[in-house]
Coordinates of C-alpha atoms and ligand atoms in Angstrom, one line a residue:
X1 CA -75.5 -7.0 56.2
X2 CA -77.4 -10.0 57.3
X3 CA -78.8 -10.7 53.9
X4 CA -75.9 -10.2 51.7
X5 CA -74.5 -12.8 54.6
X6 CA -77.2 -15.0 53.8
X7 CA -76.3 -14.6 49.7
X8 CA -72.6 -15.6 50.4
X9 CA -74.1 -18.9 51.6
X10 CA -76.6 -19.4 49.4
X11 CA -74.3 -18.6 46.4
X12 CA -71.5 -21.3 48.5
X13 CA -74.2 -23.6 48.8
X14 CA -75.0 -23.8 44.8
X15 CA -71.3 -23.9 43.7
X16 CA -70.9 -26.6 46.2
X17 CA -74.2 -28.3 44.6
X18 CA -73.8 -27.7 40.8
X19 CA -70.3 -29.3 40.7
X20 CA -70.2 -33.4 40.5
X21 CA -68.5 -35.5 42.2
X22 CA -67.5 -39.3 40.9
X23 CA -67.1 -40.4 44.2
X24 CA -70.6 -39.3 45.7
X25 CA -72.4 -40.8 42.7
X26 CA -70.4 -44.5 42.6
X27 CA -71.2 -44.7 46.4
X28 CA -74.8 -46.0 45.9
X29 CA -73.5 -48.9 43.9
X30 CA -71.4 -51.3 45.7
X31 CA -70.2 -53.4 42.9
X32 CA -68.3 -50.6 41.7
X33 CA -66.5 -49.5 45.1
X34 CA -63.1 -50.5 44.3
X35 CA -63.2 -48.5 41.2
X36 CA -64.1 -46.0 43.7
X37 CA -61.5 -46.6 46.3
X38 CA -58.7 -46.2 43.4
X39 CA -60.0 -43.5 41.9
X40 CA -60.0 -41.5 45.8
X41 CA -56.4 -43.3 46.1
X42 CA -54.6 -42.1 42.7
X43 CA -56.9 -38.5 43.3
X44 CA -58.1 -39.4 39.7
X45 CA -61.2 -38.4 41.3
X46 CA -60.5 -34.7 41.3
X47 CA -59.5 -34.5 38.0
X48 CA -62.8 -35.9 36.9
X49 CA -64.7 -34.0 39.3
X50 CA -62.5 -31.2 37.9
X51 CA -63.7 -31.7 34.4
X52 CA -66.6 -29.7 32.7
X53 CA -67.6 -32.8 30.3
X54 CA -66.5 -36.3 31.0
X55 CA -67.8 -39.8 30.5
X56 CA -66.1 -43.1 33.5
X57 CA -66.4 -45.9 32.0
X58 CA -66.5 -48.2 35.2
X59 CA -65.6 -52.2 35.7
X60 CA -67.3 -54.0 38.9
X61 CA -65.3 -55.6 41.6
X62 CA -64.7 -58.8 39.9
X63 CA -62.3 -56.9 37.5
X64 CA -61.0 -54.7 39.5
X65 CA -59.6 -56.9 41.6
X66 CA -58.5 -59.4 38.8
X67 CA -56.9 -56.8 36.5
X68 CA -55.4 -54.1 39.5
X69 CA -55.3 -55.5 42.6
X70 CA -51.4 -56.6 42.3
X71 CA -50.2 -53.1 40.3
X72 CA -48.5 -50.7 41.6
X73 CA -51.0 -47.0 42.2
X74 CA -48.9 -45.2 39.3
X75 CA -50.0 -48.1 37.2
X76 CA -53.6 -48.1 38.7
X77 CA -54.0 -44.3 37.8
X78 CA -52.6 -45.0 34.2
X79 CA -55.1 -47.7 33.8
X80 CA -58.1 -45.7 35.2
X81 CA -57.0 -42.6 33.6
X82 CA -57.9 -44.7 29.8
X83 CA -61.4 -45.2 31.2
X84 CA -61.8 -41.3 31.5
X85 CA -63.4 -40.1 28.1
X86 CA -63.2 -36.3 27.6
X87 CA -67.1 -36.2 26.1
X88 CA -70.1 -36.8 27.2
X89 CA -71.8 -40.6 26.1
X90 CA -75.1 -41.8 27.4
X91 CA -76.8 -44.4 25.1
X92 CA -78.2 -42.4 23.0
X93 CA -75.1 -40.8 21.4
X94 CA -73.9 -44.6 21.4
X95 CA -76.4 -46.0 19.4
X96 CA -76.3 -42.6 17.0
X97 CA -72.5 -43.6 15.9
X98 CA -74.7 -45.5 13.4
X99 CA -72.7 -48.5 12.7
X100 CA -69.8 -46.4 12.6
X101 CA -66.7 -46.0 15.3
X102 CA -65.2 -43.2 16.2
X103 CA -62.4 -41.9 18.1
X104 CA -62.6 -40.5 22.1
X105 CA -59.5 -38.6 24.0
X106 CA -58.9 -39.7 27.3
X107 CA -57.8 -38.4 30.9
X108 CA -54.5 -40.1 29.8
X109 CA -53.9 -38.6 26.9
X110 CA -53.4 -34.9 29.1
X111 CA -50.8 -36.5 30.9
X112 CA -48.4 -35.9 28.0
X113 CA -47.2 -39.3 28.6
X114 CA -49.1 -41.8 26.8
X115 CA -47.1 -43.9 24.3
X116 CA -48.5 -44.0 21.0
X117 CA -52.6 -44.4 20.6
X118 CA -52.7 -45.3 23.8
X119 CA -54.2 -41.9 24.8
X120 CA -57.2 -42.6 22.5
X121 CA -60.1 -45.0 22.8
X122 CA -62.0 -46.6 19.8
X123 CA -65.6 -46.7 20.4
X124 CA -67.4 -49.1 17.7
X125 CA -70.9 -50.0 16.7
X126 CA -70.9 -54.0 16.5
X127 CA -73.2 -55.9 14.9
X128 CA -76.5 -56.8 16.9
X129 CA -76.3 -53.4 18.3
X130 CA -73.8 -53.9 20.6
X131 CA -71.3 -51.1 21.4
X132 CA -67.5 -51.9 22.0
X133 CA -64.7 -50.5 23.7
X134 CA -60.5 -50.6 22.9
X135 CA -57.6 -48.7 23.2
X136 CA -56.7 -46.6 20.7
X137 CA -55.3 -47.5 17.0
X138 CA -56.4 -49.2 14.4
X139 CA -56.2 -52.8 14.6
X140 CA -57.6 -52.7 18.8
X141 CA -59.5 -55.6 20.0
X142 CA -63.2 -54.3 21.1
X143 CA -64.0 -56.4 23.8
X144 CA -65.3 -54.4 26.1
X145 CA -68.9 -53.8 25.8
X146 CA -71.4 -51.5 26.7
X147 CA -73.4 -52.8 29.8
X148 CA -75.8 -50.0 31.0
X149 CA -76.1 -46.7 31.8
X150 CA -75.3 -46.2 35.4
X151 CA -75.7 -42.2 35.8
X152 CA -76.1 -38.9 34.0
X153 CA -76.0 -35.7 34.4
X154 CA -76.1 -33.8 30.6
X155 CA -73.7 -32.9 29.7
X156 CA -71.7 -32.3 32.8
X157 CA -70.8 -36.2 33.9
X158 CA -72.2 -39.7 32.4
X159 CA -71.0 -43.3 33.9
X160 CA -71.2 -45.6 32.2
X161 CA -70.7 -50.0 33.0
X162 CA -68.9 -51.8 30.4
X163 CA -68.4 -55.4 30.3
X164 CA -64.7 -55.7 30.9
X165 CA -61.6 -53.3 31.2
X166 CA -60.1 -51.4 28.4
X167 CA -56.8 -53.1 28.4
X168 CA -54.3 -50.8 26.4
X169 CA -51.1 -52.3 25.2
X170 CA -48.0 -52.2 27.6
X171 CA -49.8 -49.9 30.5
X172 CA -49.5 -53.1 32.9
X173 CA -46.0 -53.2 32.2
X174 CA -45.1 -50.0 32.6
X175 CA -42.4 -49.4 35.4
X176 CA -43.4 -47.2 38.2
X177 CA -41.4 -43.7 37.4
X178 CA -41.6 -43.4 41.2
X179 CA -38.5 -46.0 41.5
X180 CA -36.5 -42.8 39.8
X181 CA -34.0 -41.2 41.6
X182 CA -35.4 -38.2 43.4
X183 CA -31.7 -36.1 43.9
X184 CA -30.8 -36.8 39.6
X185 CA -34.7 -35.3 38.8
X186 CA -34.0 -32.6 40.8
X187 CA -30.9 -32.1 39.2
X188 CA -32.3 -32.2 35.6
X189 CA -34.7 -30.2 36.6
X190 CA -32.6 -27.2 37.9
X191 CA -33.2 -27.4 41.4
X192 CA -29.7 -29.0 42.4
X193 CA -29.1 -26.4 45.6
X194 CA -32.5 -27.9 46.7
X195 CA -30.9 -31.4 45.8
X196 CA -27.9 -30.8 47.5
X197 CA -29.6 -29.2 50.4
X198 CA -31.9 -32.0 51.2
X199 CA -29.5 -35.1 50.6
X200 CA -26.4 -33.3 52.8
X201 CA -28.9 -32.4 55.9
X202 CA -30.7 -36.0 55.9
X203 CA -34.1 -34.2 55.5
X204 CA -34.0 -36.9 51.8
X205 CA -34.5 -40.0 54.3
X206 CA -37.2 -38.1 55.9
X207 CA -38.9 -37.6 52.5
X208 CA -38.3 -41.5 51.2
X209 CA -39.3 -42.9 54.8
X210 CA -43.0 -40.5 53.9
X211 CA -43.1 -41.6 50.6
X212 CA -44.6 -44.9 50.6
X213 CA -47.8 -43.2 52.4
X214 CA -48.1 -40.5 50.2
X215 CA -45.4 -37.6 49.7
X216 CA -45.7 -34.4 47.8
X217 CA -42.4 -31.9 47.5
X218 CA -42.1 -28.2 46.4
X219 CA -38.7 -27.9 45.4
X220 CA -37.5 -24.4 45.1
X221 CA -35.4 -23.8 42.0
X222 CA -31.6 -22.4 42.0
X223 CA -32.7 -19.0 40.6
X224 CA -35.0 -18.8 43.4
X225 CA -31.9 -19.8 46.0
X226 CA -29.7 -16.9 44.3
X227 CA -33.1 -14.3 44.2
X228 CA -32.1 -10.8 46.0
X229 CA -33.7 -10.3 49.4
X230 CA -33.5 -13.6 50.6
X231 CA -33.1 -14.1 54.3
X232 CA -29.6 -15.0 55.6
X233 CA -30.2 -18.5 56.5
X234 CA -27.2 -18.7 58.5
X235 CA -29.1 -17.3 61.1
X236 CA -31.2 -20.6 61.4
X237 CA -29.9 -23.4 63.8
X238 CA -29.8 -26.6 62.5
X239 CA -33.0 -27.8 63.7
X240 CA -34.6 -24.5 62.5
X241 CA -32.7 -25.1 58.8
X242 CA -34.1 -28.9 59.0
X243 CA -37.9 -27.9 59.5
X244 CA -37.4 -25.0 56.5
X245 CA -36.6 -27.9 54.6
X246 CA -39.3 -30.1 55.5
X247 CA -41.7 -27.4 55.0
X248 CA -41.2 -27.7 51.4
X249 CA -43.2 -31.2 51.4
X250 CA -46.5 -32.2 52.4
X251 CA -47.3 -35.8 53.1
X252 CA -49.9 -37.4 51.2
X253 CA -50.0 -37.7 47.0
X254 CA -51.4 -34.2 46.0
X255 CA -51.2 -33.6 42.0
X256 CA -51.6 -30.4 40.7
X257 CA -55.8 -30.5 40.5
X258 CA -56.1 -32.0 44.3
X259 CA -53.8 -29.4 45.2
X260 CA -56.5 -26.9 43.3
X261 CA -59.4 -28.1 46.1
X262 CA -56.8 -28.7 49.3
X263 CA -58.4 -27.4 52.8
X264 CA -56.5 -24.2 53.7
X265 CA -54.2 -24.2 55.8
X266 CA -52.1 -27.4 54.4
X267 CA -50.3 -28.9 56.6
X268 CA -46.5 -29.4 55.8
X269 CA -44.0 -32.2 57.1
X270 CA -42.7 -29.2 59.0
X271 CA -46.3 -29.0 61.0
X272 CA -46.8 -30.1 64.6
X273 CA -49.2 -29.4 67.3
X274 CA -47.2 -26.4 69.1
X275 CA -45.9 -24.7 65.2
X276 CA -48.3 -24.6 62.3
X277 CA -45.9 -24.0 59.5
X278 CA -49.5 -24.2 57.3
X279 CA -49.2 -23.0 53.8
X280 CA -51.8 -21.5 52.2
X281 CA -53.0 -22.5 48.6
X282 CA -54.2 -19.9 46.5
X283 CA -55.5 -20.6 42.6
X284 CA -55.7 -18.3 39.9
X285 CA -57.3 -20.2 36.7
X286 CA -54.6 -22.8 36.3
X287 CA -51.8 -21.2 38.2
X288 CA -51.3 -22.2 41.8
X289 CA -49.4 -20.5 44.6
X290 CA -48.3 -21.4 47.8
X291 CA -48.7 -18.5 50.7
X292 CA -47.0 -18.7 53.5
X293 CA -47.7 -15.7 55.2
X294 CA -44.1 -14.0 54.8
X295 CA -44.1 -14.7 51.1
X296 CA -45.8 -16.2 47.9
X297 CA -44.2 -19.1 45.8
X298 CA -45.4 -19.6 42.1
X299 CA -46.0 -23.0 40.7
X300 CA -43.9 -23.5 37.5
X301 CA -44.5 -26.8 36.3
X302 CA -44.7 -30.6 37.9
X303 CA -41.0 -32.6 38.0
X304 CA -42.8 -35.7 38.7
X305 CA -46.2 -37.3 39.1
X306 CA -46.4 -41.0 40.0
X307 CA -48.9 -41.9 42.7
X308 CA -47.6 -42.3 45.9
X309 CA -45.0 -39.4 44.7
X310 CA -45.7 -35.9 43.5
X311 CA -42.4 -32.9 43.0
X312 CA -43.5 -29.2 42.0
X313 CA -40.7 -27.0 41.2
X314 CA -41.2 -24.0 42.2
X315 CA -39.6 -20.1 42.1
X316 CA -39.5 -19.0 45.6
X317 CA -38.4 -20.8 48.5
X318 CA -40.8 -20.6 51.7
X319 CA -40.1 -19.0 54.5
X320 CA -41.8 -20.3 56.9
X321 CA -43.6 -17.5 59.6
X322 CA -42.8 -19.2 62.5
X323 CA -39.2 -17.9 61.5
X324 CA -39.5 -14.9 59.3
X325 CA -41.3 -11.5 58.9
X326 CA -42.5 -10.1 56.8
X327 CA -41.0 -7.1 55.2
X328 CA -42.3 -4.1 55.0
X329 CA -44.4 -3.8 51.7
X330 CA -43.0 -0.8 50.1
X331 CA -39.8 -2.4 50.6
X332 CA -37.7 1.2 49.0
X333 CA -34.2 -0.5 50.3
X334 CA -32.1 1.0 47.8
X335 CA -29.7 -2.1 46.2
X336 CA -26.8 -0.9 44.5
X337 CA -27.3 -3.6 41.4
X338 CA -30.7 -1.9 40.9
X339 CA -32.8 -5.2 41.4
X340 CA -36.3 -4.2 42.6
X341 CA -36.0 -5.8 46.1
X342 CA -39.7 -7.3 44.8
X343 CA -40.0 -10.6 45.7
X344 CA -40.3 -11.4 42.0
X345 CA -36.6 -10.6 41.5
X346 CA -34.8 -13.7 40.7
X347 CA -31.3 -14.2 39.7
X348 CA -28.4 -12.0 41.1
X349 CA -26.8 -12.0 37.7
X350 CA -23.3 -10.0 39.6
X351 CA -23.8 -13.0 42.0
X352 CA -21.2 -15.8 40.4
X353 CA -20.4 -17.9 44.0
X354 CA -23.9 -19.7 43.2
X355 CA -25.4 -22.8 44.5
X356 CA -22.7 -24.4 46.3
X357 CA -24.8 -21.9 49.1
X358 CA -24.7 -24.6 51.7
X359 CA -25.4 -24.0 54.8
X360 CA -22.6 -25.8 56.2
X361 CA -24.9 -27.8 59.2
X362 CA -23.7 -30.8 57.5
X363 CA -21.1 -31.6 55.3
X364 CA -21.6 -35.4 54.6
X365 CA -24.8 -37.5 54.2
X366 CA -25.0 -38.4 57.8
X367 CA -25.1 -35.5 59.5
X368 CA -26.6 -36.8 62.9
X369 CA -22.8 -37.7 63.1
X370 CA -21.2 -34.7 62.4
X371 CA -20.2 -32.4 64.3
X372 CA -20.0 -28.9 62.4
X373 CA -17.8 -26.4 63.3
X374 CA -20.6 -24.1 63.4
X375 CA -22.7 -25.6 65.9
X376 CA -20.6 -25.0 68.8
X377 CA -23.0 -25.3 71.5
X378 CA -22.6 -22.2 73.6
X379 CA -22.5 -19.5 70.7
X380 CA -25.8 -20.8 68.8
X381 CA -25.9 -19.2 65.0
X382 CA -24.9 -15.6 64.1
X383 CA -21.3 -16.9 64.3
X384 CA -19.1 -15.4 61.3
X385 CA -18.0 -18.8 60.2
X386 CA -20.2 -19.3 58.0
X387 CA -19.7 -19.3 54.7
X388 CA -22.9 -19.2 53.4
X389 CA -25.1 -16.1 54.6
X390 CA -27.9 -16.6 51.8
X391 CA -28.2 -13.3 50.1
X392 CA -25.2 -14.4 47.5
X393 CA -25.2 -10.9 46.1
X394 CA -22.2 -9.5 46.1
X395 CA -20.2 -6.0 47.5
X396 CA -24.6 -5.0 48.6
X397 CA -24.0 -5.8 52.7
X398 CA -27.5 -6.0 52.4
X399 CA -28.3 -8.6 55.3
X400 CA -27.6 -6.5 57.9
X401 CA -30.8 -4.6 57.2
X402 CA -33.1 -7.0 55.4
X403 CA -35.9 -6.8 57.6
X404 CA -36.6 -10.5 56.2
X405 CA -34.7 -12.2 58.5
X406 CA -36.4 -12.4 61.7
X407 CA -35.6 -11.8 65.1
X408 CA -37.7 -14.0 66.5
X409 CA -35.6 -17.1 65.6
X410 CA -33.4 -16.2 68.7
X411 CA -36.0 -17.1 71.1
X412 CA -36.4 -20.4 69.6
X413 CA -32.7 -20.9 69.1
X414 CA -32.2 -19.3 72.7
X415 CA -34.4 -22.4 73.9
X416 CA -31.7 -24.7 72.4
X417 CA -28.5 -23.2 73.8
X418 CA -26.4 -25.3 75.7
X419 CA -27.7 -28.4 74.2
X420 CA -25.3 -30.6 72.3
X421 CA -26.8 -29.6 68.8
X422 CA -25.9 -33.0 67.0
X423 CA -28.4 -35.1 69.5
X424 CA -30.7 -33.1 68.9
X425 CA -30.6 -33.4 64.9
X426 CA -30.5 -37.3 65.7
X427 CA -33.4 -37.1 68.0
X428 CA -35.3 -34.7 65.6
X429 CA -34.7 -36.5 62.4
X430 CA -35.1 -39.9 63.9
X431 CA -38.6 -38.6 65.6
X432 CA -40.0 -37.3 62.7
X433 CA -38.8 -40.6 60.9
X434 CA -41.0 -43.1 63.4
X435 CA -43.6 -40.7 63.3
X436 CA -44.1 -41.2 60.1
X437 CA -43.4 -45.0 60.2
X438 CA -45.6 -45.6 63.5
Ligands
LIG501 C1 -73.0 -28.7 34.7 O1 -71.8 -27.9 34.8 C2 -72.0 -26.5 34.7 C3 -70.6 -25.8 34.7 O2 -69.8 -26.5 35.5 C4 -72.9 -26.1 35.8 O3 -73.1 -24.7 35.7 C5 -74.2 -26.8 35.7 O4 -75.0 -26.5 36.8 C6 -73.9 -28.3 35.8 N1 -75.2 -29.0 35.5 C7 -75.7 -29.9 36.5 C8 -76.9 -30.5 36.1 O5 -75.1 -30.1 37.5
LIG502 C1 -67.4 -36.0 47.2 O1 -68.2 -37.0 47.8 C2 -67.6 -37.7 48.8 C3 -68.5 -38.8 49.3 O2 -69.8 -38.4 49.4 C4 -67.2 -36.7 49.9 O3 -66.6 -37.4 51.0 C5 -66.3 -35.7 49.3 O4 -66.0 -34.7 50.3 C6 -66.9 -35.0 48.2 N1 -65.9 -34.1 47.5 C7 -66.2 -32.9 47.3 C8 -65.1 -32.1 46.6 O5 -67.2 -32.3 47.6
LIG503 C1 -69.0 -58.5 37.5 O1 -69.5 -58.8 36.3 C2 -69.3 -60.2 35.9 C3 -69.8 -60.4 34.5 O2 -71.0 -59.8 34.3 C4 -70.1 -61.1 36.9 O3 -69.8 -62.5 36.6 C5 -69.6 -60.8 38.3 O4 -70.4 -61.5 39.2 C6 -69.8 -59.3 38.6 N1 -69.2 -59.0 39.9 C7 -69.7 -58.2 40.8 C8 -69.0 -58.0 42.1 O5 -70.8 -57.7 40.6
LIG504 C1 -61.6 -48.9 15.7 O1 -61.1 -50.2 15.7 C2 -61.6 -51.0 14.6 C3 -61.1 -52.4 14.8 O2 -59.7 -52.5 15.0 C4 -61.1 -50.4 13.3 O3 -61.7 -51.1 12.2 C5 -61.6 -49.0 13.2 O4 -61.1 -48.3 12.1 C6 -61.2 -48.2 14.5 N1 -61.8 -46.9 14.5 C7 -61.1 -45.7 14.5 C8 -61.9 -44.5 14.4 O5 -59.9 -45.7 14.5
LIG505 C1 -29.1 -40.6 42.8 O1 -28.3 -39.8 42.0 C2 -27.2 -39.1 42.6 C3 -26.6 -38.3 41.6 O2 -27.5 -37.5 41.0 C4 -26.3 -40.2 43.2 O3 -25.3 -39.5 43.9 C5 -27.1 -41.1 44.1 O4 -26.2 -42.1 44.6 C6 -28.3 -41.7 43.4 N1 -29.0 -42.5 44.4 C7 -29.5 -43.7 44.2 C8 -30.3 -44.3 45.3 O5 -29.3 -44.2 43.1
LIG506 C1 -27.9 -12.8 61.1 O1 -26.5 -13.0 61.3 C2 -25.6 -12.0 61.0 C3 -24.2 -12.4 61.2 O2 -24.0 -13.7 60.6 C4 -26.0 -10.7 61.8 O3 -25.2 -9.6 61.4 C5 -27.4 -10.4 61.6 O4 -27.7 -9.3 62.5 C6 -28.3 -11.6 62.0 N1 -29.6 -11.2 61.7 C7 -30.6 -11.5 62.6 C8 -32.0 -11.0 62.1 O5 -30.4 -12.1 63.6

């Protein structure tokens, strides 16, 4: 017992050894520490550190702050990302390209959205066996020379200096994608019940007022809003509904890779000292789900990544624990439309009344004004006005006995009875606002 213990540990302690890590190596050189800092800021880091076989070619401070210091992060990472060759160089394999040049991918060139060459970098053997840099494409000015070797670990990592940065046509003029229109990509990208959801309860403000620190969003598809099973959210009060909502983002920039090496539990925008609302992150090769204790929610592909602003769409929505159970795992509730009552079952396809599933909390954009028919103070939720109990699914009067929905909502909701409902929305939203600004 005590010495397979001791194994775990000693097997944690070499995977934690054998993998690099750009940051821990650039610390011991000082003139190099704002390429650092940016690489920790735009989590470039990870992906290098999640890389088998890479090359950084870094800048010192002079250029960094010259060349980056005024761009926006989202240009900073596009910038860096060139500098990231996908091979391993040390000077050896410089000087062997023989007064030749060849062609390296970069970091930038995975991103799918390099324009043109500038993906590529052209590595050249000048004369008087000096070795120079440029973007990609014939025709590239190869100004930026090899300096030294700075460290290497074959054939896992090499870093290398060069004499200035690899300037790639256009990438400084490149409009931060983080100025788009969150609600109109969520949209496009079939999640417009989230859209709708998060523009019509305010919880949107409470996301853009995050964003400039950092803001990551998992935005639950319309399939998944329609998916059999679901818990009647009508059962939620309006504060409740809010914090489901802002349990779908986490604050800080986390791409897909930093996501990968996140501390369990994550905390959500949802998270506070009494309630966890924690979501765990589990990986599978490249797939990623998000636990949350009730229920898992898949990863299917990133809406938008542009530093300080990352949106994952993905095919469940979470249900928080603080207000859910679980159901039972067999599950054998017999559905009349046949659909396995797995939580894998997406689209009610007998289920027409789709996404206009609003919970009606809030019928216009400011809802800290409104005053819903439904939160009438003294009968909290459960009230048969609402239009929208969640399970869309047709004639199945299947809510009554999905164990999904929780009782355990009423003693929270309890705790609010009596208590003008629409102050409380102002006070929440506003408190979670200048929490976030203070
Ligand atoms: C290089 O990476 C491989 C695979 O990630 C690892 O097994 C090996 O230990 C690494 N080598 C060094 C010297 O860290
Ligand atoms: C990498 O090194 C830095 C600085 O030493 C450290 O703070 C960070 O936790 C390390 N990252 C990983 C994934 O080990
Ligand atoms: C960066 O390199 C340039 C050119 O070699 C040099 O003039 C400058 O002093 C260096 N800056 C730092 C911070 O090392
Ligand atoms: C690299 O750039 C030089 C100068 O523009 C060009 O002559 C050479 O063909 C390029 N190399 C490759 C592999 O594209
Ligand atoms: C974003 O797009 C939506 C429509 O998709 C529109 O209603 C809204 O006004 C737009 N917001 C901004 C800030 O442009
Ligand atoms: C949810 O509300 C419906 C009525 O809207 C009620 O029939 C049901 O029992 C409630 N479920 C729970 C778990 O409170």
């Amino acid at each position: 017992m005590a010495t397979s213990r001791i194994m775990i540990l000693f097997l944690l302690f070499i995977a934690t050894v054998t993998g690099h890590n750009i940051t821990d190596i650039l610390k011991d050189f000082p003139e190099f520490s704002e390429f650092n800092n940016y690489l920790t800021q735009t989590k470039l880091a990870d992906e290098i550190n999640s890389q088998g076989t890479i090359t950084v070619l870094v800048f010192n401070n002079t250029f960094a702050s010259e060349y980056l210091a005024n761009q926006p992060l989202s240009v900073v990472k596009v910038a860096l990302s060139i500098h990231c060759l996908l091979d391993y160089f040390d000077r050896p394999k410089l000087q062997a390209i023989g007064g030749g040049s060849m062609t390296s991918t970069t970091l930038y060139q995975t991103t799918g959205n390099a324009v043109g060459e500038t993906g590529f970098v052209n590595i050249t053997d000048l004369v008087g066996g000096k070795v120079g840099f440029g973007s990609g494409g014939t025709g590239s000015r190869l100004d930026a020379l090899y300096e030294r070797s700075v460290k290497q670990i074959p054939y896992n990592i090499s870093v290398l200096e060069i004499s200035s940065p690899i300037v790639a046509p256009g990438i400084l003029k490149t409009p931060p994608r983080s100025n788009a229109n969150i609600t109109s990509l969520l949209e496009k990208a079939g999640c417009k019940t989230f859209a709708n959801l998060i523009s019509d309860t305010g919880v949107l403000k409470v996301y853009l007022t995050a964003e400039p620190r950092g803001l990551t969003v998992f935005a639950p598809t319309d399939a998944a809003f329609r998916a059999s099973g679901l818990p009647d959210f009508g059962n939620l009060t309006d504060t409740e509904f809010i914090s489901l909502l802002l349990y779908h983002a986490i604050p800080g920039y986390v791409p897909k890779i930093s996501l990968m090496t996140e501390k369990n539990p994550v905390r959500t925008l949802a998270s506070n000292e009494i309630e966890k609302f924690g979501l765990t992150v589990r990986t599978n090769g490249d797939s990623v789900t998000l636990d949350s204790g009730i229920d898992n929610s898949h990863i299917e592909s990133s809406v938008l990544d542009s530093v300080p602003i990352s949106i994952f769409k993905i095919d469940h929505v979470l249900l928080p624990a603080e207000y859910f159970t679980k159901p039972p795992s067999p599950a054998p509730v017999p559905v009349p439309e046949a659909s396995p009552p797995s939580p894998s079952a997406h689209s009610a396809p007998s289920a027409p009344s789709v996404p206009s599933a609003h919970r009606p909390i809030a019928s216009s954009p400011a809802p800290v004004t409104t005053t819903s028919p439904t939160i009438s103070p003294p009968a909290p939720p459960a009230s048969p006005t609402s239009p929208a109990s969640y399970p869309v699914s047709g004639p199945a009067p299947a809510p009554s006995d999905s164990p999904t929905a929780d009782t355990g909502s009423s003693n929270s909701s309890g705790a609010y009875a009596g208590i003008n409902v629409p102050v409380l929305l102002l006070a929440l939203v506003t408190g979670i606002i200048s929490s976030i600004v203070g």
